[in-house]
Every structure is written in C-alpha cells, then in structure tokens.
Amino acid sequence: MKKQELKGIFSALLTSFDEKGNINENGVRQIIRHNIDKMKVDGLYVGGSTGENFLISTEEKKRIFKIAKEEAKNHIKLIAQVGSLNINESIELAKYVTDLGYDAISAVTPFYYKFSFEEIKDYYNTIINSVDNYLIIYSIPFLTGVNISVEQFGELFENERIIGVKFTAADFYLLERLRKSYPEHLIFAGFDEMMLPATVLNVDGAIGSTFNVNGIRARQIFELAKQGKIDEAFKIQNVTNDLITDILGNGLYPTLKYLLQLQGIDAGYCKKPMSVITEGQKEKAKIMYEKYLKDI
Ligand code: MN9
C-alpha cells in the first residue's frame, strides 16, 4: 500500500474483556464487525490507549492483532500500535503485525522516564528499521508528558519510513506548523471533539475512540469540512460534542462499551485497575443512546 492510501477515518479499537480481565474474543470480533459494517470506517487503529493496550501482555496484544486481521482481511486498513516501554516487545510486535499484513505500525512516544529527544529518535528508528513497514508516531502529550517540536518531527521524518503522526493534542499552532512544514506526511487528528478545526487545518484523517459508536458523524464532519461546508460540519460537531461531553463525564471507556452493549454487541468489561461500570453510569449511557445514537 502507498502511504497516501492510509488516509481516512480510523476507529481506535476497544477491547472486550470478561469479568476476570481476560480477552473476550467473540466480543472483540463483534466490535470489529460493528466498526466495519455499521460505522463504515476506513480502518482500525489496533492496540492504542482505547484498546487498554498498556494493561495487557504481549501474547494478548498479539491475539488482538490477529483477530482484527482475521475479521478485516483486506477490506479496511489496519494500523497496529506497538509502542511499549520494553523496546524488545515493540520490535517483536512490529514483526508480528508486519507478517500479518498490517498496513502500518504506530508507536507511542516512550513515557514515564524523561527520555531525551535523541533517545526518542533512537527508539523510533530502532523499531521501524527492524521491519519492512511504515511507522506513524503516536503523540499524546497529555498522557505521556512528551512534547515534540516542529524541528524534532523533521528529524524523525528523515527516516523515510516514518510517514506521519497521530496528533492527539489541542495545540493548533503546532498542527498548522506541522502541516505547512511536512505537506507530504500524514497527520491524523487524535481528539474527536476537535476534529472540525483539525480538518480545517488539513489533516489527512482521524483516529478516535468515539468512532466506535459515532463513526457515521465523524465521517460527515470530515467530509463536509474537506468540501468547505463548514457551517454544516459545525452543526454535526456540535451534536458530536454534546455526546462526547456526556461520555467523558460518565467515564470514557466503560461508557463507550456500554453504548455498544445497548446495540447488542458484547463489548464486555474494562480491565482493572479500571472499574466496573455502575448502574448509575448505565442509566446515563441509556439516555445518551436514546438522545444521540438510536436514530443515526
Ligand atoms: O485515540 C483517543 N484518545 C484517548 C484517541 O482515548 C486517550 C480520543 O479518541 C479520545 O478518546 C476522544 C475523547 O477525548 O477524543
């Protein structure tokens, strides 16, 4: 696949767990099918924050990567998030998904320790140079504490297989500078609630957790904004953000999973230390479903 073909709307895939925190394979398959058949996404971003990836073992990560490929086949695009504090694990996973036929890998900036930029650059080059694939940097400063400057992105992009960034930040000045500086690189909007302004700044696509339930509206926002129909896109972003505000206020991942349960999808539990959804949260999610999702 050529790198430009990776553009579009990608759901950050949720993982269904059983009550004990084991992967619920059937549920994972149902979530994937829902994204492909109902949300009509262009692709899946597998193994990201939304997949609760940092809470599971290497074998579990592989299992989810394999299930996603089995369901998606070559019908939609697949990006595997393989970043980890254990670089050996990242390399192992990068090889695994490349053999499976994933279209690109992605890796979160290494977090927890205060790595220097040289160390971060070495991490990315080491991972992507171990496989014949493309890499998309996963930048999410509010969770990792890692900020990369325009110039530093340029240094990372010197490796021609580092083809883009998943930009999960509210820094529209940086986004505009990146767009101007690297017109050939792929930029994916990472905050669903800021999709419209990111699209106006000419991102190539978006990767989001809420697309698992609201993917139809996400595509509308993206396409209307690309066509310059900003007023129409704004209206859909408004409704979307009413929903996202309610979801964030009720607990992001448990609410997304319960919104899928209400549609007959066995989205399961979150993994500890995330808590089990309460009856009160379920009631609020039911209202959201009726108000925002039932009729789209
Ligand atoms: O993949 C997601 N980030 C996280 C990106 O889950 C940390 C976003 O889709 C957000 O969940 C979403 C709600 O803030 O924009």
Short mmCIF file of C-alpha atoms and ligand atoms in Angstrom, two decimals:
data_model
loop_
_atom_site.label_atom_id
_atom_site.label_comp_id
_atom_site.label_asym_id
_atom_site.label_seq_id
_atom_site.Cartn_x
_atom_site.Cartn_y
_atom_site.Cartn_z
CA MET A 1 0.00 0.00 0.00
CA LYS A 2 1.20 3.51 -0.80
CA LYS A 3 1.35 5.84 2.17
CA GLN A 4 -1.25 8.23 0.75
CA GLU A 5 -3.78 5.39 0.75
CA LEU A 6 -3.68 5.31 4.54
CA LYS A 7 -5.81 8.46 4.77
CA GLY A 8 -9.28 8.36 6.29
CA ILE A 9 -11.36 7.61 9.35
CA PHE A 10 -9.94 5.02 11.75
CA SER A 11 -11.64 3.73 14.89
CA ALA A 12 -9.32 3.27 17.83
CA LEU A 13 -10.47 -0.24 18.60
CA LEU A 14 -11.95 -1.04 22.01
CA THR A 15 -11.09 -4.39 23.63
CA SER A 16 -13.79 -6.55 25.18
CA PHE A 17 -12.67 -8.22 28.44
CA ASP A 18 -14.54 -10.70 30.58
CA GLU A 19 -15.14 -10.07 34.28
CA LYS A 20 -11.75 -11.53 35.20
CA GLY A 21 -9.88 -9.29 32.75
CA ASN A 22 -9.29 -11.92 30.08
CA ILE A 23 -9.87 -11.12 26.43
CA ASN A 24 -13.39 -11.90 25.29
CA GLU A 25 -12.59 -12.97 21.75
CA ASN A 26 -16.13 -13.18 20.49
CA GLY A 27 -16.82 -9.69 21.83
CA VAL A 28 -13.69 -8.29 20.17
CA ARG A 29 -14.88 -9.77 16.87
CA GLN A 30 -18.31 -8.18 17.30
CA ILE A 31 -16.79 -4.75 17.98
CA ILE A 32 -14.64 -5.05 14.86
CA ARG A 33 -17.62 -6.12 12.73
CA HIS A 34 -19.69 -3.23 14.06
CA ASN A 35 -16.95 -0.78 13.07
CA ILE A 36 -16.64 -2.24 9.59
CA ASP A 37 -20.30 -2.96 8.81
CA LYS A 38 -22.15 -0.19 10.66
CA MET A 39 -19.66 2.62 11.30
CA LYS A 40 -18.17 2.13 7.82
CA VAL A 41 -14.72 3.17 8.94
CA ASP A 42 -11.79 3.22 6.55
CA GLY A 43 -9.60 1.44 9.03
CA LEU A 44 -8.83 0.37 12.57
CA TYR A 45 -6.11 1.57 14.90
CA VAL A 46 -5.46 -1.53 16.97
CA GLY A 47 -3.64 -1.61 20.30
CA GLY A 48 -3.95 2.03 21.27
CA SER A 49 -4.99 3.71 24.50
CA THR A 50 -8.60 2.87 23.69
CA GLY A 51 -7.69 -0.83 23.42
CA GLU A 52 -6.38 -0.66 27.03
CA ASN A 53 -3.16 -1.82 25.42
CA PHE A 54 -0.88 -0.74 28.25
CA LEU A 55 -2.72 -3.06 30.64
CA ILE A 56 -2.19 -6.34 28.78
CA SER A 57 0.52 -8.88 27.99
CA THR A 58 2.47 -9.35 24.78
CA GLU A 59 0.55 -12.54 23.97
CA GLU A 60 -2.77 -10.75 24.47
CA LYS A 61 -1.67 -7.93 22.18
CA LYS A 62 -0.76 -10.47 19.50
CA ARG A 63 -4.09 -12.18 19.88
CA ILE A 64 -5.99 -8.94 19.30
CA PHE A 65 -3.82 -8.04 16.29
CA LYS A 66 -4.55 -11.46 14.82
CA ILE A 67 -8.30 -11.30 15.46
CA ALA A 68 -8.51 -7.85 13.84
CA LYS A 69 -6.70 -9.09 10.74
CA GLU A 70 -8.93 -12.16 10.52
CA GLU A 71 -12.07 -10.03 10.62
CA ALA A 72 -10.86 -7.13 8.50
CA LYS A 73 -8.98 -9.20 5.91
CA ASN A 74 -8.04 -6.69 3.22
CA HIS A 75 -11.36 -4.84 3.33
CA ILE A 76 -10.22 -1.97 5.52
CA LYS A 77 -6.84 -0.57 6.53
CA LEU A 78 -5.09 -1.64 9.71
CA ILE A 79 -2.59 0.20 11.86
CA ALA A 80 -1.04 -1.57 14.86
CA GLN A 81 0.14 0.41 17.86
CA VAL A 82 3.24 -1.46 19.03
CA GLY A 83 4.90 1.16 21.23
CA SER A 84 5.97 -0.02 24.65
CA LEU A 85 8.45 0.82 27.36
CA ASN A 86 10.04 -2.53 26.51
CA ILE A 87 11.57 -1.90 23.10
CA ASN A 88 12.15 -5.62 22.58
CA GLU A 89 8.41 -6.11 22.87
CA SER A 90 7.83 -3.29 20.34
CA ILE A 91 10.16 -4.96 17.85
CA GLU A 92 8.57 -8.36 18.40
CA LEU A 93 5.10 -6.90 17.85
CA ALA A 94 6.24 -4.85 14.84
CA LYS A 95 7.49 -8.06 13.21
CA TYR A 96 4.36 -9.94 14.16
CA VAL A 97 1.94 -7.43 12.62
CA THR A 98 4.10 -6.88 9.55
CA ASP A 99 3.95 -10.64 8.90
CA LEU A 100 0.18 -10.47 9.39
CA GLY A 101 -0.01 -7.83 6.66
CA TYR A 102 -0.77 -4.69 8.68
CA ASP A 103 -0.57 -1.53 6.55
CA ALA A 104 1.46 0.43 9.09
CA ILE A 105 2.71 0.33 12.64
CA SER A 106 2.45 3.14 15.13
CA ALA A 107 4.29 3.69 18.38
CA VAL A 108 3.51 5.92 21.32
CA THR A 109 6.33 8.20 22.42
CA PRO A 110 8.18 6.38 25.21
CA PHE A 111 6.83 7.66 28.52
CA TYR A 112 7.32 7.51 32.31
CA TYR A 113 11.09 8.14 32.26
CA LYS A 114 12.20 11.51 30.98
CA PHE A 115 13.86 10.35 27.78
CA SER A 116 15.94 12.81 25.76
CA PHE A 117 14.96 13.55 22.18
CA GLU A 118 17.99 11.58 20.98
CA GLU A 119 16.69 8.58 22.91
CA ILE A 120 13.20 9.01 21.49
CA LYS A 121 14.63 9.24 17.98
CA ASP A 122 16.67 6.09 18.52
CA TYR A 123 13.55 4.30 19.81
CA TYR A 124 11.62 5.11 16.62
CA ASN A 125 14.47 4.28 14.26
CA THR A 126 15.19 1.02 16.06
CA ILE A 127 11.57 -0.10 15.85
CA ILE A 128 10.92 0.81 12.22
CA ASN A 129 14.32 -0.37 10.98
CA SER A 130 13.52 -3.85 12.32
CA VAL A 131 10.68 -4.33 9.81
CA ASP A 132 9.66 -3.55 6.25
CA ASN A 133 6.72 -1.31 7.03
CA TYR A 134 5.65 2.28 7.69
CA LEU A 135 5.51 3.97 11.09
CA ILE A 136 3.16 6.61 12.42
CA ILE A 137 4.30 8.45 15.53
CA TYR A 138 1.69 8.43 18.30
CA SER A 139 1.94 11.78 20.04
CA ILE A 140 -0.31 12.25 23.06
CA PRO A 141 1.43 14.74 25.37
CA PHE A 142 -1.39 14.99 27.93
CA LEU A 143 -0.91 11.32 28.87
CA THR A 144 2.81 10.87 28.19
CA GLY A 145 4.22 14.29 29.10
CA VAL A 146 6.30 14.10 25.90
CA ASN A 147 6.25 17.11 23.57
CA ILE A 148 7.93 17.02 20.16
CA SER A 149 8.73 20.27 18.36
CA VAL A 150 8.27 21.02 14.65
CA GLU A 151 12.04 20.68 14.11
CA GLN A 152 12.17 17.41 16.02
CA PHE A 153 9.34 15.97 13.91
CA GLY A 154 11.51 16.90 10.92
CA GLU A 155 14.41 14.90 12.36
CA LEU A 156 12.16 11.88 12.88
CA PHE A 157 10.77 12.22 9.36
CA GLU A 158 14.32 11.99 7.97
CA ASN A 159 13.71 8.26 8.13
CA GLU A 160 11.55 7.90 5.05
CA ARG A 161 9.56 5.07 6.60
CA ILE A 162 8.36 7.33 9.42
CA ILE A 163 5.46 8.67 7.43
CA GLY A 164 3.24 10.58 9.82
CA VAL A 165 1.79 11.34 13.21
CA LYS A 166 -1.33 10.66 15.19
CA PHE A 167 -1.71 14.10 16.72
CA THR A 168 -3.65 13.86 19.98
CA ALA A 169 -3.22 17.41 21.23
CA ALA A 170 -5.14 20.67 21.32
CA ASP A 171 -2.18 22.66 20.01
CA PHE A 172 -3.49 24.04 16.73
CA TYR A 173 -0.48 26.32 16.27
CA LEU A 174 1.79 23.26 16.26
CA LEU A 175 -0.63 21.42 13.99
CA GLU A 176 -0.61 24.28 11.46
CA ARG A 177 3.21 24.45 11.55
CA LEU A 178 3.48 20.68 11.01
CA ARG A 179 1.04 20.80 8.10
CA LYS A 180 2.97 23.63 6.45
CA SER A 181 6.37 22.06 7.08
CA TYR A 182 5.61 18.48 6.07
CA PRO A 183 2.93 18.53 3.37
CA GLU A 184 3.80 15.01 2.25
CA HIS A 185 3.47 13.42 5.70
CA LEU A 186 0.26 12.02 7.08
CA ILE A 187 -1.34 13.78 10.02
CA PHE A 188 -4.24 12.14 11.85
CA ALA A 189 -6.41 14.12 14.26
CA GLY A 190 -6.48 12.34 17.62
CA PHE A 191 -9.09 14.31 19.56
CA ASP A 192 -12.55 13.54 18.21
CA GLU A 193 -14.03 16.63 19.85
CA MET A 194 -11.61 18.82 17.84
CA MET A 195 -12.00 17.08 14.53
CA LEU A 196 -13.51 20.03 12.68
CA PRO A 197 -10.73 22.54 13.45
CA ALA A 198 -8.12 19.85 12.76
CA THR A 199 -9.75 19.10 9.40
CA VAL A 200 -9.81 22.80 8.52
CA LEU A 201 -6.05 22.69 9.11
CA ASN A 202 -5.96 19.94 6.51
CA VAL A 203 -5.26 16.73 8.40
CA ASP A 204 -5.32 13.55 6.32
CA GLY A 205 -7.60 11.60 8.58
CA ALA A 206 -8.64 10.96 12.14
CA ILE A 207 -8.20 8.17 14.68
CA GLY A 208 -10.70 8.12 17.52
CA SER A 209 -12.22 6.15 20.34
CA THR A 210 -15.69 7.61 19.95
CA PHE A 211 -15.87 6.46 16.31
CA ASN A 212 -16.73 3.01 17.71
CA VAL A 213 -20.19 4.47 18.38
CA ASN A 214 -20.27 7.76 16.46
CA GLY A 215 -18.25 6.89 13.36
CA ILE A 216 -21.01 7.96 10.99
CA ARG A 217 -20.99 11.54 12.28
CA ALA A 218 -17.18 11.60 12.36
CA ARG A 219 -17.09 10.87 8.64
CA GLN A 220 -19.71 13.53 7.96
CA ILE A 221 -17.68 16.16 9.83
CA PHE A 222 -14.52 15.17 8.00
CA GLU A 223 -16.05 15.11 4.54
CA LEU A 224 -18.13 18.27 4.91
CA ALA A 225 -15.11 20.17 6.22
CA LYS A 226 -12.97 18.90 3.33
CA GLN A 227 -15.66 20.22 0.95
CA GLY A 228 -15.55 23.60 2.68
CA LYS A 229 -19.07 23.21 4.08
CA ILE A 230 -18.03 24.50 7.47
CA ASP A 231 -21.46 25.53 8.76
CA GLU A 232 -22.87 22.07 8.14
CA ALA A 233 -19.80 20.38 9.60
CA PHE A 234 -20.03 22.65 12.64
CA LYS A 235 -23.60 21.54 13.36
CA ILE A 236 -22.56 17.90 13.37
CA GLN A 237 -19.53 18.65 15.51
CA ASN A 238 -21.88 20.39 17.97
CA VAL A 239 -24.07 17.32 18.37
CA THR A 240 -21.00 15.10 18.47
CA ASN A 241 -19.51 17.20 21.24
CA ASP A 242 -22.75 17.14 23.25
CA LEU A 243 -22.37 13.37 23.13
CA ILE A 244 -18.61 13.34 23.81
CA THR A 245 -19.05 15.71 26.76
CA ASP A 246 -21.60 13.33 28.25
CA ILE A 247 -19.37 10.32 27.55
CA LEU A 248 -16.29 11.91 29.13
CA GLY A 249 -18.36 12.97 32.16
CA ASN A 250 -19.58 9.41 32.63
CA GLY A 251 -16.24 7.57 32.17
CA LEU A 252 -14.88 7.23 28.63
CA TYR A 253 -14.19 3.55 28.03
CA PRO A 254 -16.91 1.98 30.21
CA THR A 255 -19.48 4.28 28.59
CA LEU A 256 -18.33 3.51 25.04
CA LYS A 257 -18.55 -0.21 25.84
CA TYR A 258 -22.00 0.12 27.36
CA LEU A 259 -23.21 2.12 24.35
CA LEU A 260 -22.16 -0.88 22.24
CA GLN A 261 -23.86 -3.32 24.66
CA LEU A 262 -27.09 -1.42 24.11
CA GLN A 263 -26.75 -2.30 20.43
CA GLY A 264 -26.33 -6.00 21.17
CA ILE A 265 -22.55 -6.04 20.99
CA ASP A 266 -20.72 -7.98 23.67
CA ALA A 267 -18.24 -5.19 24.43
CA GLY A 268 -17.61 -6.60 27.91
CA TYR A 269 -15.78 -5.07 30.82
CA CYS A 270 -12.78 -2.80 31.16
CA LYS A 271 -9.61 -4.24 32.65
CA LYS A 272 -8.57 -3.48 36.22
CA PRO A 273 -7.46 -1.03 37.56
CA MET A 274 -10.32 0.43 35.52
CA SER A 275 -13.51 -0.02 37.47
CA VAL A 276 -16.71 -1.85 36.68
CA ILE A 277 -19.49 0.35 35.31
CA THR A 278 -22.16 1.21 37.90
CA GLU A 279 -25.93 1.11 37.47
CA GLY A 280 -25.94 4.92 37.60
CA GLN A 281 -23.44 5.13 34.72
CA LYS A 282 -25.52 2.63 32.74
CA GLU A 283 -28.64 4.74 33.20
CA LYS A 284 -26.84 7.82 31.93
CA ALA A 285 -25.48 5.88 28.95
CA LYS A 286 -29.01 4.73 28.09
CA ILE A 287 -30.12 8.36 27.92
CA MET A 288 -27.17 9.17 25.64
CA TYR A 289 -28.05 6.28 23.40
CA GLU A 290 -31.67 7.40 23.06
CA LYS A 291 -30.72 11.01 22.52
CA TYR A 292 -27.76 10.77 20.17
CA LEU A 293 -27.31 7.33 18.67
CA LYS A 294 -30.58 5.50 18.22
CA ASP A 295 -31.56 7.24 15.02
CA ILE A 296 -28.31 7.55 13.11
O1 MN9 B 1 -7.32 7.81 20.12
C1 MN9 B 1 -8.45 8.95 21.77
N1 MN9 B 1 -7.62 9.20 22.91
C2 MN9 B 1 -7.74 8.51 24.05
C3 MN9 B 1 -7.62 8.86 20.56
O2 MN9 B 1 -8.59 7.70 24.25
C4 MN9 B 1 -6.72 8.80 25.09
C5 MN9 B 1 -9.51 10.00 21.51
O3 MN9 B 1 -10.37 9.46 20.56
C6 MN9 B 1 -10.27 10.42 22.75
O4 MN9 B 1 -10.69 9.28 23.45
C7 MN9 B 1 -11.54 11.24 22.43
C8 MN9 B 1 -12.23 11.72 23.70
O5 MN9 B 1 -11.44 12.68 24.36
O6 MN9 B 1 -11.22 12.31 21.63
#
